[in-house]
Coordinates of C-alpha atoms in Angstrom, one line a residue:
X165 CA 70.8 91.4 93.1
X166 CA 72.6 92.3 96.5
X167 CA 75.8 94.2 96.5
X168 CA 78.0 95.1 99.5
X169 CA 78.5 98.9 98.3
X170 CA 75.7 99.6 96.0
X171 CA 72.0 99.6 96.5
X172 CA 69.4 99.7 93.7
X173 CA 65.9 100.4 93.6
X174 CA 63.1 100.8 90.9
X175 CA 60.0 102.9 91.0
X176 CA 57.6 104.4 88.5
X177 CA 60.2 103.4 85.5
X178 CA 63.0 105.0 87.3
X179 CA 65.9 103.1 88.5
X180 CA 68.3 104.3 91.4
X181 CA 71.8 103.6 92.1
X182 CA 73.1 104.5 95.5
X183 CA 76.6 104.5 96.4
X184 CA 76.5 103.0 99.9
X185 CA 79.8 103.5 101.9
X186 CA 78.5 106.9 103.8
X187 CA 81.1 106.2 106.8
X188 CA 83.8 106.9 103.9
X189 CA 82.1 109.2 102.0
X190 CA 81.0 106.6 99.2
X191 CA 84.9 106.2 98.6
X192 CA 85.6 103.5 95.8
X193 CA 86.6 100.2 97.7
X194 CA 87.0 96.6 97.2
X195 CA 84.5 95.6 94.4
X196 CA 82.6 99.0 94.5
X197 CA 83.6 99.7 90.9
X198 CA 82.3 96.2 89.8
X199 CA 79.1 96.4 91.5
X200 CA 78.4 99.9 90.0
X201 CA 79.0 98.3 86.5
X202 CA 76.8 95.4 87.5
X203 CA 73.8 97.8 88.5
X204 CA 74.3 100.0 85.6
X205 CA 74.3 97.0 83.3
X206 CA 71.3 95.4 85.1
X207 CA 69.3 98.9 84.6
X208 CA 70.1 98.7 81.0
X209 CA 68.7 95.2 80.5
X210 CA 65.6 96.2 82.5
X211 CA 62.8 97.2 80.1
X212 CA 60.8 98.8 83.0
X213 CA 63.6 101.1 83.5
X214 CA 63.5 104.2 81.4
X215 CA 65.5 106.8 83.4
X216 CA 68.6 106.0 85.7
X217 CA 69.6 108.0 88.7
X218 CA 73.2 107.9 90.4
X219 CA 73.3 109.2 93.8
X220 CA 75.4 108.8 97.5
X221 CA 74.1 107.8 100.8
X222 CA 74.8 109.9 103.6
X223 CA 76.6 113.3 103.4
X224 CA 78.6 112.6 100.0
X225 CA 77.9 111.7 96.5
X226 CA 81.4 110.1 96.0
X227 CA 84.9 111.3 97.2
X228 CA 86.7 109.2 94.7
X229 CA 89.4 106.5 95.6
X230 CA 89.7 105.2 98.9
X231 CA 93.2 106.9 100.1
X232 CA 93.9 104.1 102.4
X233 CA 93.8 101.6 99.6
X234 CA 96.0 103.8 97.5
X235 CA 98.6 104.2 100.5
X236 CA 98.4 100.2 101.0
X237 CA 98.5 99.6 97.4
X238 CA 95.4 97.5 97.3
X239 CA 93.5 99.8 95.3
X240 CA 91.7 98.4 92.0
X241 CA 92.5 101.5 90.3
X242 CA 96.2 100.9 90.7
X243 CA 96.0 97.1 90.2
X244 CA 93.8 97.7 86.8
X245 CA 96.2 100.6 85.6
X246 CA 99.4 98.5 86.0
X247 CA 98.1 95.0 84.8
X248 CA 95.5 96.0 82.0
X249 CA 94.9 98.2 79.1
X250 CA 92.8 101.1 79.6
X251 CA 89.6 99.4 77.6
X252 CA 89.7 96.7 80.4
X253 CA 89.8 98.8 83.3
X254 CA 86.6 98.4 85.5
X255 CA 86.4 102.1 85.9
X256 CA 86.3 102.7 82.1
X257 CA 83.8 100.0 81.9
X258 CA 81.6 101.9 84.2
X259 CA 81.9 105.1 82.1
X260 CA 81.4 103.4 78.9
X261 CA 78.3 101.5 80.1
X262 CA 76.7 105.0 81.4
X263 CA 77.5 106.4 78.0
X264 CA 76.1 104.0 76.1
X265 CA 73.1 103.2 78.2
X266 CA 70.2 104.0 75.8
X267 CA 68.4 105.6 78.7
X268 CA 69.2 109.0 80.4
X269 CA 71.2 109.1 83.5
X270 CA 70.8 111.6 86.1
X271 CA 73.5 112.4 88.7
X272 CA 71.9 113.7 92.2
X273 CA 74.8 115.2 93.7
X274 CA 74.1 115.4 97.4
X275 CA 77.2 116.3 98.8
X276 CA 81.2 116.2 97.9
X277 CA 82.0 114.6 94.4
X278 CA 85.8 114.5 94.4
X279 CA 88.1 113.0 92.1
X280 CA 86.8 110.1 90.5
X281 CA 83.5 110.7 92.1
X282 CA 83.5 114.0 90.5
X283 CA 84.0 112.7 87.0
X284 CA 81.4 109.9 87.9
X285 CA 78.9 112.6 88.0
X286 CA 80.3 114.3 84.8
X287 CA 79.8 111.0 82.8
X288 CA 76.1 111.2 83.5
X289 CA 73.7 113.1 81.1
X290 CA 72.2 115.4 83.6
X291 CA 73.5 116.8 87.1
X292 CA 71.2 118.1 89.6
X293 CA 73.3 119.3 92.7
X294 CA 72.2 120.1 96.3
X295 CA 73.4 123.6 97.5
X296 CA 75.9 121.4 100.0
X297 CA 77.5 119.8 96.7
X298 CA 81.1 120.3 96.2
X299 CA 83.3 119.4 93.1
X300 CA 86.8 119.0 92.9
X301 CA 89.5 117.5 90.4
X302 CA 91.8 116.8 93.5
X303 CA 94.3 114.3 91.6
X304 CA 97.0 116.5 91.5
X305 CA 97.0 117.3 94.9
X306 CA 97.4 113.7 95.7
X307 CA 100.4 113.1 93.0
X308 CA 97.7 111.4 90.9
X309 CA 96.2 111.7 87.4
X310 CA 92.2 112.1 86.5
X311 CA 90.4 109.2 85.9
X312 CA 86.9 108.1 85.2
X313 CA 86.9 110.2 82.1
X314 CA 87.7 113.6 83.7
X315 CA 89.8 115.1 80.7
X316 CA 87.1 113.9 78.4
X317 CA 83.9 115.2 79.9
X318 CA 85.2 118.6 81.8
X319 CA 86.5 120.4 79.0
X320 CA 83.4 119.6 77.0
X321 CA 81.3 121.1 79.6
X322 CA 83.5 124.2 80.9
X323 CA 86.0 124.8 77.8
X324 CA 89.7 123.8 77.6
X325 CA 90.9 126.8 79.7
X326 CA 88.8 126.5 82.8
X327 CA 89.2 122.6 82.6
X328 CA 93.2 123.1 82.8
X329 CA 92.8 125.5 85.7
X330 CA 90.5 123.1 87.7
X331 CA 92.5 120.0 87.0
X332 CA 95.9 121.7 87.5
X333 CA 95.0 123.5 90.7
X334 CA 92.7 120.8 92.1
X335 CA 90.5 123.6 93.4
X336 CA 87.3 122.5 94.8
X337 CA 84.4 124.6 93.9
X338 CA 80.8 125.0 95.3
X339 CA 77.7 124.0 93.8
X340 CA 76.7 127.6 92.5
X341 CA 79.9 128.0 91.0
X342 CA 79.8 124.6 89.2
X343 CA 76.4 125.7 87.8
X344 CA 77.9 129.0 86.7
X345 CA 80.5 127.2 84.7
X346 CA 77.9 124.7 83.3
X347 CA 79.1 121.6 85.3
X348 CA 75.5 121.0 86.5
X349 CA 72.0 121.6 85.2
X350 CA 70.4 123.0 88.5
X351 CA 71.3 123.5 92.0
X352 CA 68.3 123.2 94.6
X353 CA 68.1 123.4 98.3
X354 CA 69.4 120.2 99.7
X355 CA 66.2 119.0 101.2
X356 CA 64.8 119.4 97.8
X357 CA 67.2 117.6 96.1
X358 CA 65.1 114.2 95.8
X359 CA 62.1 116.1 94.9
X360 CA 63.5 117.9 92.1
X361 CA 65.6 114.9 90.7
X362 CA 62.6 112.7 90.6
X363 CA 60.5 115.2 89.2
X364 CA 62.9 115.7 86.4
X365 CA 63.3 111.7 86.1
X366 CA 59.4 111.3 85.9
X367 CA 58.9 113.9 83.3
X368 CA 61.5 112.1 81.1
X369 CA 60.2 108.7 81.8
X370 CA 56.7 109.7 80.6
X371 CA 58.0 110.3 77.1
X372 CA 58.8 108.0 74.3
X373 CA 61.9 105.9 75.3
X374 CA 63.0 105.2 71.6
X375 CA 63.5 108.7 70.3
X376 CA 65.1 109.6 73.6
X377 CA 67.7 106.9 73.0
X378 CA 68.4 107.9 69.6
X379 CA 68.7 111.7 70.7
X380 CA 71.3 110.8 73.4
X381 CA 73.4 109.1 71.0
X382 CA 73.2 112.2 68.5
X383 CA 73.8 114.7 71.3
X384 CA 76.8 112.8 72.4
X385 CA 78.5 113.1 69.0
X386 CA 77.8 116.8 68.4
X387 CA 81.2 117.7 68.5
X388 CA 81.9 115.5 65.6
X389 CA 79.2 116.5 63.3
X390 CA 78.9 119.6 61.1
X391 CA 75.2 120.7 60.1
X392 CA 74.7 118.4 57.3
X393 CA 75.9 115.4 59.3
X394 CA 73.5 116.5 61.9
X395 CA 70.5 116.6 59.5
X396 CA 71.3 113.4 58.0
X397 CA 71.4 111.8 61.5
X398 CA 67.9 113.5 62.2
X399 CA 66.7 112.2 59.3
X400 CA 67.9 108.6 60.0
X401 CA 66.5 108.8 63.6
X402 CA 63.1 110.0 62.4
X403 CA 62.9 107.3 59.9
X404 CA 63.4 104.7 62.8
X405 CA 60.8 106.3 65.2
X406 CA 58.4 106.6 62.6
X407 CA 58.0 102.8 62.3
X408 CA 57.3 102.6 66.1
X409 CA 53.9 102.2 67.8
X410 CA 54.9 105.0 70.0
X411 CA 55.1 107.3 67.1
X412 CA 51.6 106.8 66.1
X413 CA 50.3 106.9 70.0
X414 CA 52.0 110.3 70.5
X415 CA 49.9 111.9 67.6
X416 CA 46.6 110.1 68.4
X417 CA 47.0 111.1 71.8
X418 CA 47.5 115.0 70.8
X419 CA 44.4 114.5 68.7
X420 CA 42.3 113.1 71.5
X421 CA 43.5 115.6 73.8
X422 CA 45.0 113.1 76.3
X423 CA 48.3 111.9 77.8
X424 CA 50.1 109.3 75.6
X425 CA 51.0 106.0 76.7
X426 CA 54.3 105.1 75.6
X427 CA 55.6 101.3 75.5
X428 CA 59.1 101.7 73.9
X429 CA 58.0 99.8 70.9

């Protein structure tokens, strides 16, 4: 598929969505939100994609909503908020699609991630940041309210008090501070971001996809589970994967002292 603001490529079981509006710091504009949704859903349907990477073209990851569109009143975010319930808003569909995707999603944050762009990164399972990355919940500095799941993801990563501080002040923090707070998994030199991201994605892609999908769902619900519920879920998941061909392949490969070849079935 060809889109105006999004690029998609696939290599070695890794799909990559690149936000492609570099002259505007990859700010959301026009059909860009719909295109991201279509790309995520396409990756979800593709059995050859086992890991999805989201990144930005040029110097930014994503600077959030296009300011010009907000001023002109043409932003899709405003239109959606004014005419539709939240579960029908495109940005909500994107976040829910990433969250429900039965494949790990890695944000490779190559530069500024502000507003909705910051929360798009937070909606991913794992974040690797360039040392040039910057993160900002800048909504209140523009008279706006957080969207793209910010009030859900941020406190789960950094705690309520710090999330409140970051949202209320709109402060922009650097990559090292984001790492210290637990917003990102790793910070790497800018020129090593691609290698570090795809090294991690490759290590994940080589593992069995069925238990990864089940583990992702379990991890997402850890706030809701007590120990007994977690143990029950693990027993259920183990029962599912034990019926797969990959389960037997993993143990055979171990005994035969070779790398397993998982086929997702």
